[in-house]
Amino acid sequence: MGRKTQISKEIILDTALKMLIRDGYASVNVTSLAREIGCSTQPIVWHFEHMEGLRRALFDYSIQYVRDRYHSECRDITDVIDVIAAGTVALAKEMPNLYQYLYMDTQHGVAMKNVMDALKMYDAGEMTAMLAQEYDMTPMQAEMYLLHLEIYVHGISDYVATGFSPFSEEFVLDMIRGISEAFLIQVKSGKI
C-alpha cells in the first residue's frame, strides 16, 4: 500500500500562490516550491504529476483567490464600476505580480481570454440587457460601453501594476468613474 502524503494539495497551492504574489510566477517551480514548503518534490509530483498540472491548478486557485478577495457579485448596474473596476485596480496596486501573471504574462500559458472568462462577475448578456434598460440604450450600445470601460480599466490597471502610475488609488478610481460617464454619453450619442 502506498504511503499517504502529509502535504496537502491546499498547502502546495497556497504556498505557490504566496510565492507568485511575492516573487512573480517565474519563481514557482517544483524544486523551489518544495524548498519553500520544506518537503521533497514527491508530494508535489504526487498531487500534480508535473509542472503543467501544477500550472493549471495554480491558475484556477489564483482566479478563485482574486474573485474572493477583490470582486463580489454585482448586485445591480452601479456595481460594474464600484466593484469590478475598484477590485481590478486594488489587485494591480496591492499584488502587482499576481495582476501581471493573470493579465499581462502570456509566456506562461495564461491566455487573457481565459482570465477574462474566469473572472467574469456577471453574465454579459444579462449585464448588457440591464445597462440597456437602465440607461435607455440598445443592447449593442451597452456592449460598446462595457468594452470601452473594460479596456480603460485594464489599461490604467497595467500602469498601476507596473509602477508607472504616480496617482493614488482613489484618484485612479475617480478617473475611471469620470471616463465611465463620458463613455456612456458618447455611446448614447452614437459617437462610439
PDB file of C-alpha atoms in Angstrom:
ATOM      1  CA  MET A   1       0.000   0.000   0.000  1.00  0.00           C
ATOM      2  CA  GLY A   2       1.338   3.436  -0.981  1.00  0.00           C
ATOM      3  CA  ARG A   3       2.431   5.955   1.617  1.00  0.00           C
ATOM      4  CA  LYS A   4      -0.047   8.734   2.279  1.00  0.00           C
ATOM      5  CA  THR A   5       1.319  12.221   1.735  1.00  0.00           C
ATOM      6  CA  GLN A   6       1.355  14.633   4.663  1.00  0.00           C
ATOM      7  CA  ILE A   7       1.475  17.703   2.421  1.00  0.00           C
ATOM      8  CA  SER A   8      -1.995  18.546   1.125  1.00  0.00           C
ATOM      9  CA  LYS A   9      -2.849  19.965  -2.264  1.00  0.00           C
ATOM     10  CA  GLU A  10      -4.173  23.067  -0.460  1.00  0.00           C
ATOM     11  CA  ILE A  11      -0.817  23.666   1.271  1.00  0.00           C
ATOM     12  CA  ILE A  12       1.016  23.321  -2.036  1.00  0.00           C
ATOM     13  CA  LEU A  13      -1.309  25.689  -3.899  1.00  0.00           C
ATOM     14  CA  ASP A  14      -1.395  28.200  -1.055  1.00  0.00           C
ATOM     15  CA  THR A  15       2.413  28.245  -0.906  1.00  0.00           C
ATOM     16  CA  ALA A  16       2.697  28.519  -4.704  1.00  0.00           C
ATOM     17  CA  LEU A  17       0.272  31.462  -4.690  1.00  0.00           C
ATOM     18  CA  LYS A  18       2.244  33.190  -1.919  1.00  0.00           C
ATOM     19  CA  MET A  19       5.443  32.728  -3.939  1.00  0.00           C
ATOM     20  CA  LEU A  20       3.759  34.064  -7.071  1.00  0.00           C
ATOM     21  CA  ILE A  21       2.472  37.132  -5.197  1.00  0.00           C
ATOM     22  CA  ARG A  22       5.810  37.779  -3.503  1.00  0.00           C
ATOM     23  CA  ASP A  23       8.309  36.946  -6.277  1.00  0.00           C
ATOM     24  CA  GLY A  24       6.362  36.504  -9.526  1.00  0.00           C
ATOM     25  CA  TYR A  25       5.363  33.408 -11.466  1.00  0.00           C
ATOM     26  CA  ALA A  26       8.900  32.668 -12.687  1.00  0.00           C
ATOM     27  CA  SER A  27       9.862  31.844  -9.093  1.00  0.00           C
ATOM     28  CA  VAL A  28       7.374  28.965  -8.920  1.00  0.00           C
ATOM     29  CA  ASN A  29       8.715  25.567  -9.924  1.00  0.00           C
ATOM     30  CA  VAL A  30       8.578  22.127  -8.329  1.00  0.00           C
ATOM     31  CA  THR A  31      12.006  22.450  -6.693  1.00  0.00           C
ATOM     32  CA  SER A  32      11.577  25.987  -5.317  1.00  0.00           C
ATOM     33  CA  LEU A  33       8.077  25.154  -4.129  1.00  0.00           C
ATOM     34  CA  ALA A  34       9.298  22.047  -2.285  1.00  0.00           C
ATOM     35  CA  ARG A  35      12.067  24.106  -0.687  1.00  0.00           C
ATOM     36  CA  GLU A  36       9.558  26.795   0.394  1.00  0.00           C
ATOM     37  CA  ILE A  37       7.246  24.175   1.939  1.00  0.00           C
ATOM     38  CA  GLY A  38      10.155  22.293   3.494  1.00  0.00           C
ATOM     39  CA  CYS A  39       9.496  18.948   1.846  1.00  0.00           C
ATOM     40  CA  SER A  40      10.766  16.828  -1.015  1.00  0.00           C
ATOM     41  CA  THR A  41       9.354  17.229  -4.520  1.00  0.00           C
ATOM     42  CA  GLN A  42       7.459  13.944  -4.117  1.00  0.00           C
ATOM     43  CA  PRO A  43       4.215  15.388  -2.615  1.00  0.00           C
ATOM     44  CA  ILE A  44       4.023  17.985  -5.389  1.00  0.00           C
ATOM     45  CA  VAL A  45       4.543  15.367  -8.087  1.00  0.00           C
ATOM     46  CA  TRP A  46       2.073  13.047  -6.359  1.00  0.00           C
ATOM     47  CA  HIS A  47      -0.672  15.722  -6.392  1.00  0.00           C
ATOM     48  CA  PHE A  48       0.046  17.336  -9.786  1.00  0.00           C
ATOM     49  CA  GLU A  49       2.204  14.854 -11.759  1.00  0.00           C
ATOM     50  CA  HIS A  50       4.257  17.599 -13.458  1.00  0.00           C
ATOM     51  CA  MET A  51       4.688  21.354 -13.729  1.00  0.00           C
ATOM     52  CA  GLU A  52       1.883  21.638 -16.285  1.00  0.00           C
ATOM     53  CA  GLY A  53      -0.578  20.115 -13.811  1.00  0.00           C
ATOM     54  CA  LEU A  54       0.623  22.496 -11.104  1.00  0.00           C
ATOM     55  CA  ARG A  55       0.372  25.454 -13.502  1.00  0.00           C
ATOM     56  CA  ARG A  56      -3.243  24.664 -14.391  1.00  0.00           C
ATOM     57  CA  ALA A  57      -4.203  24.188 -10.745  1.00  0.00           C
ATOM     58  CA  LEU A  58      -2.389  27.392  -9.713  1.00  0.00           C
ATOM     59  CA  PHE A  59      -4.222  29.362 -12.398  1.00  0.00           C
ATOM     60  CA  ASP A  60      -7.613  28.155 -11.086  1.00  0.00           C
ATOM     61  CA  TYR A  61      -6.524  28.734  -7.484  1.00  0.00           C
ATOM     62  CA  SER A  62      -5.347  32.271  -8.344  1.00  0.00           C
ATOM     63  CA  ILE A  63      -8.597  33.104 -10.098  1.00  0.00           C
ATOM     64  CA  GLN A  64     -10.640  31.935  -7.102  1.00  0.00           C
ATOM     65  CA  TYR A  65      -8.406  33.935  -4.759  1.00  0.00           C
ATOM     66  CA  VAL A  66      -8.943  37.113  -6.809  1.00  0.00           C
ATOM     67  CA  ARG A  67     -12.692  36.544  -7.003  1.00  0.00           C
ATOM     68  CA  ASP A  68     -12.943  36.006  -3.254  1.00  0.00           C
ATOM     69  CA  ARG A  69     -10.683  38.888  -2.262  1.00  0.00           C
ATOM     70  CA  TYR A  70     -11.296  41.603  -4.858  1.00  0.00           C
ATOM     71  CA  HIS A  71     -14.625  41.003  -6.507  1.00  0.00           C
ATOM     72  CA  SER A  72     -18.035  40.282  -5.145  1.00  0.00           C
ATOM     73  CA  GLU A  73     -21.044  39.536  -7.257  1.00  0.00           C
ATOM     74  CA  CYS A  74     -22.603  42.569  -8.897  1.00  0.00           C
ATOM     75  CA  ARG A  75     -25.988  43.190  -7.376  1.00  0.00           C
ATOM     76  CA  ASP A  76     -27.026  45.923  -9.768  1.00  0.00           C
ATOM     77  CA  ILE A  77     -25.751  48.039 -12.604  1.00  0.00           C
ATOM     78  CA  THR A  78     -23.913  50.549 -10.407  1.00  0.00           C
ATOM     79  CA  ASP A  79     -21.664  47.738  -9.156  1.00  0.00           C
ATOM     80  CA  VAL A  80     -19.963  47.489 -12.564  1.00  0.00           C
ATOM     81  CA  ILE A  81     -17.779  50.489 -11.706  1.00  0.00           C
ATOM     82  CA  ASP A  82     -17.566  50.290  -7.944  1.00  0.00           C
ATOM     83  CA  VAL A  83     -16.929  46.566  -7.549  1.00  0.00           C
ATOM     84  CA  ILE A  84     -15.235  45.331 -10.693  1.00  0.00           C
ATOM     85  CA  ALA A  85     -13.132  48.413 -11.503  1.00  0.00           C
ATOM     86  CA  ALA A  86     -12.151  49.024  -7.869  1.00  0.00           C
ATOM     87  CA  GLY A  87     -11.239  45.359  -7.415  1.00  0.00           C
ATOM     88  CA  THR A  88      -9.098  45.308 -10.531  1.00  0.00           C
ATOM     89  CA  VAL A  89      -7.229  48.482  -9.564  1.00  0.00           C
ATOM     90  CA  ALA A  90      -6.751  47.252  -5.979  1.00  0.00           C
ATOM     91  CA  LEU A  91      -5.336  43.943  -7.224  1.00  0.00           C
ATOM     92  CA  ALA A  92      -2.902  45.796  -9.512  1.00  0.00           C
ATOM     93  CA  LYS A  93      -1.763  48.041  -6.662  1.00  0.00           C
ATOM     94  CA  GLU A  94      -1.605  45.524  -3.814  1.00  0.00           C
ATOM     95  CA  MET A  95      -0.414  42.434  -5.691  1.00  0.00           C
ATOM     96  CA  PRO A  96       1.271  43.535  -8.905  1.00  0.00           C
ATOM     97  CA  ASN A  97       2.936  40.148  -9.506  1.00  0.00           C
ATOM     98  CA  LEU A  98      -0.422  38.375  -9.348  1.00  0.00           C
ATOM     99  CA  TYR A  99      -2.062  41.016 -11.560  1.00  0.00           C
ATOM    100  CA  GLN A 100       0.755  40.734 -14.099  1.00  0.00           C
ATOM    101  CA  TYR A 101       0.550  36.928 -14.075  1.00  0.00           C
ATOM    102  CA  LEU A 102      -3.179  36.972 -14.735  1.00  0.00           C
ATOM    103  CA  TYR A 103      -3.488  39.920 -17.119  1.00  0.00           C
ATOM    104  CA  MET A 104      -0.114  40.642 -18.691  1.00  0.00           C
ATOM    105  CA  ASP A 105       2.034  37.490 -18.766  1.00  0.00           C
ATOM    106  CA  THR A 106       1.456  35.486 -21.942  1.00  0.00           C
ATOM    107  CA  GLN A 107       4.635  33.404 -21.814  1.00  0.00           C
ATOM    108  CA  HIS A 108       3.467  31.069 -19.069  1.00  0.00           C
ATOM    109  CA  GLY A 109       0.398  29.798 -20.864  1.00  0.00           C
ATOM    110  CA  VAL A 110      -2.180  32.078 -19.263  1.00  0.00           C
ATOM    111  CA  ALA A 111      -4.370  33.431 -22.024  1.00  0.00           C
ATOM    112  CA  MET A 112      -6.071  36.769 -21.365  1.00  0.00           C
ATOM    113  CA  LYS A 113      -9.357  35.357 -22.665  1.00  0.00           C
ATOM    114  CA  ASN A 114      -9.199  32.571 -20.069  1.00  0.00           C
ATOM    115  CA  VAL A 115      -8.668  35.132 -17.314  1.00  0.00           C
ATOM    116  CA  MET A 116     -11.468  37.370 -18.527  1.00  0.00           C
ATOM    117  CA  ASP A 117     -13.837  34.420 -18.818  1.00  0.00           C
ATOM    118  CA  ALA A 118     -12.865  33.050 -15.407  1.00  0.00           C
ATOM    119  CA  LEU A 119     -13.162  36.395 -13.639  1.00  0.00           C
ATOM    120  CA  LYS A 120     -16.493  37.390 -15.153  1.00  0.00           C
ATOM    121  CA  MET A 121     -18.614  38.609 -12.291  1.00  0.00           C
ATOM    122  CA  TYR A 122     -21.671  38.852 -14.462  1.00  0.00           C
ATOM    123  CA  ASP A 123     -23.321  37.263 -17.442  1.00  0.00           C
ATOM    124  CA  ALA A 124     -22.513  39.512 -20.427  1.00  0.00           C
ATOM    125  CA  GLY A 125     -25.975  39.165 -21.966  1.00  0.00           C
ATOM    126  CA  GLU A 126     -27.678  39.910 -18.670  1.00  0.00           C
ATOM    127  CA  MET A 127     -25.409  42.890 -17.992  1.00  0.00           C
ATOM    128  CA  THR A 128     -25.981  44.349 -21.450  1.00  0.00           C
ATOM    129  CA  ALA A 129     -29.731  43.974 -21.018  1.00  0.00           C
ATOM    130  CA  MET A 130     -29.594  45.675 -17.600  1.00  0.00           C
ATOM    131  CA  LEU A 131     -27.410  48.503 -18.954  1.00  0.00           C
ATOM    132  CA  ALA A 132     -29.648  48.982 -21.963  1.00  0.00           C
ATOM    133  CA  GLN A 133     -32.733  49.217 -19.771  1.00  0.00           C
ATOM    134  CA  GLU A 134     -31.142  51.372 -17.036  1.00  0.00           C
ATOM    135  CA  TYR A 135     -29.617  53.900 -19.447  1.00  0.00           C
ATOM    136  CA  ASP A 136     -32.178  53.722 -22.260  1.00  0.00           C
ATOM    137  CA  MET A 137     -29.860  52.404 -24.960  1.00  0.00           C
ATOM    138  CA  THR A 138     -29.705  49.473 -27.342  1.00  0.00           C
ATOM    139  CA  PRO A 139     -28.004  46.212 -26.393  1.00  0.00           C
ATOM    140  CA  MET A 140     -25.262  46.989 -28.961  1.00  0.00           C
ATOM    141  CA  GLN A 141     -24.633  50.364 -27.312  1.00  0.00           C
ATOM    142  CA  ALA A 142     -24.450  48.649 -23.930  1.00  0.00           C
ATOM    143  CA  GLU A 143     -21.898  46.165 -25.292  1.00  0.00           C
ATOM    144  CA  MET A 144     -19.781  49.015 -26.666  1.00  0.00           C
ATOM    145  CA  TYR A 145     -19.922  50.811 -23.322  1.00  0.00           C
ATOM    146  CA  LEU A 146     -18.760  47.675 -21.467  1.00  0.00           C
ATOM    147  CA  LEU A 147     -15.991  47.025 -23.987  1.00  0.00           C
ATOM    148  CA  HIS A 148     -14.615  50.568 -23.764  1.00  0.00           C
ATOM    149  CA  LEU A 149     -14.826  50.546 -19.973  1.00  0.00           C
ATOM    150  CA  GLU A 150     -13.097  47.163 -19.698  1.00  0.00           C
ATOM    151  CA  ILE A 151     -10.240  48.284 -21.952  1.00  0.00           C
ATOM    152  CA  TYR A 152      -9.802  51.516 -19.991  1.00  0.00           C
ATOM    153  CA  VAL A 153      -9.874  49.799 -16.587  1.00  0.00           C
ATOM    154  CA  HIS A 154      -7.283  47.239 -17.639  1.00  0.00           C
ATOM    155  CA  GLY A 155      -5.107  49.836 -19.342  1.00  0.00           C
ATOM    156  CA  ILE A 156      -4.920  52.009 -16.255  1.00  0.00           C
ATOM    157  CA  SER A 157      -4.503  48.937 -14.024  1.00  0.00           C
ATOM    158  CA  ASP A 158      -1.497  47.916 -16.143  1.00  0.00           C
ATOM    159  CA  TYR A 159       0.065  51.290 -15.313  1.00  0.00           C
ATOM    160  CA  VAL A 160      -0.633  50.752 -11.630  1.00  0.00           C
ATOM    161  CA  ALA A 161       0.753  47.178 -11.598  1.00  0.00           C
ATOM    162  CA  THR A 162       3.977  48.155 -13.361  1.00  0.00           C
ATOM    163  CA  GLY A 163       4.594  51.163 -11.131  1.00  0.00           C
ATOM    164  CA  PHE A 164       4.129  53.770 -13.865  1.00  0.00           C
ATOM    165  CA  SER A 165       1.148  55.417 -12.198  1.00  0.00           C
ATOM    166  CA  PRO A 166       2.070  58.103  -9.678  1.00  0.00           C
ATOM    167  CA  PHE A 167      -1.585  58.528  -8.713  1.00  0.00           C
ATOM    168  CA  SER A 168      -3.419  57.332  -5.618  1.00  0.00           C
ATOM    169  CA  GLU A 169      -5.934  54.521  -5.881  1.00  0.00           C
ATOM    170  CA  GLU A 170      -8.776  56.958  -5.149  1.00  0.00           C
ATOM    171  CA  PHE A 171      -7.616  59.292  -7.936  1.00  0.00           C
ATOM    172  CA  VAL A 172      -7.478  56.373 -10.372  1.00  0.00           C
ATOM    173  CA  LEU A 173     -10.999  55.276  -9.374  1.00  0.00           C
ATOM    174  CA  ASP A 174     -12.248  58.852  -9.844  1.00  0.00           C
ATOM    175  CA  MET A 175     -10.684  58.802 -13.324  1.00  0.00           C
ATOM    176  CA  ILE A 176     -12.495  55.535 -14.095  1.00  0.00           C
ATOM    177  CA  ARG A 177     -15.817  56.905 -12.852  1.00  0.00           C
ATOM    178  CA  GLY A 178     -15.347  60.046 -14.950  1.00  0.00           C
ATOM    179  CA  ILE A 179     -14.433  58.181 -18.115  1.00  0.00           C
ATOM    180  CA  SER A 180     -17.312  55.790 -17.492  1.00  0.00           C
ATOM    181  CA  GLU A 181     -19.735  58.721 -17.622  1.00  0.00           C
ATOM    182  CA  ALA A 182     -18.010  60.064 -20.745  1.00  0.00           C
ATOM    183  CA  PHE A 183     -18.240  56.648 -22.446  1.00  0.00           C
ATOM    184  CA  LEU A 184     -21.926  56.490 -21.569  1.00  0.00           C
ATOM    185  CA  ILE A 185     -22.584  59.894 -23.153  1.00  0.00           C
ATOM    186  CA  GLN A 186     -20.555  59.035 -26.264  1.00  0.00           C
ATOM    187  CA  VAL A 187     -22.216  55.646 -26.728  1.00  0.00           C
ATOM    188  CA  LYS A 188     -25.708  57.089 -26.343  1.00  0.00           C
ATOM    189  CA  SER A 189     -24.918  59.865 -28.829  1.00  0.00           C
ATOM    190  CA  GLY A 190     -23.583  57.363 -31.370  1.00  0.00           C
ATOM    191  CA  LYS A 191     -20.006  58.683 -31.293  1.00  0.00           C
ATOM    192  CA  ILE A 192     -18.569  55.300 -30.293  1.00  0.00           C
TER     193      ILE A 192
END
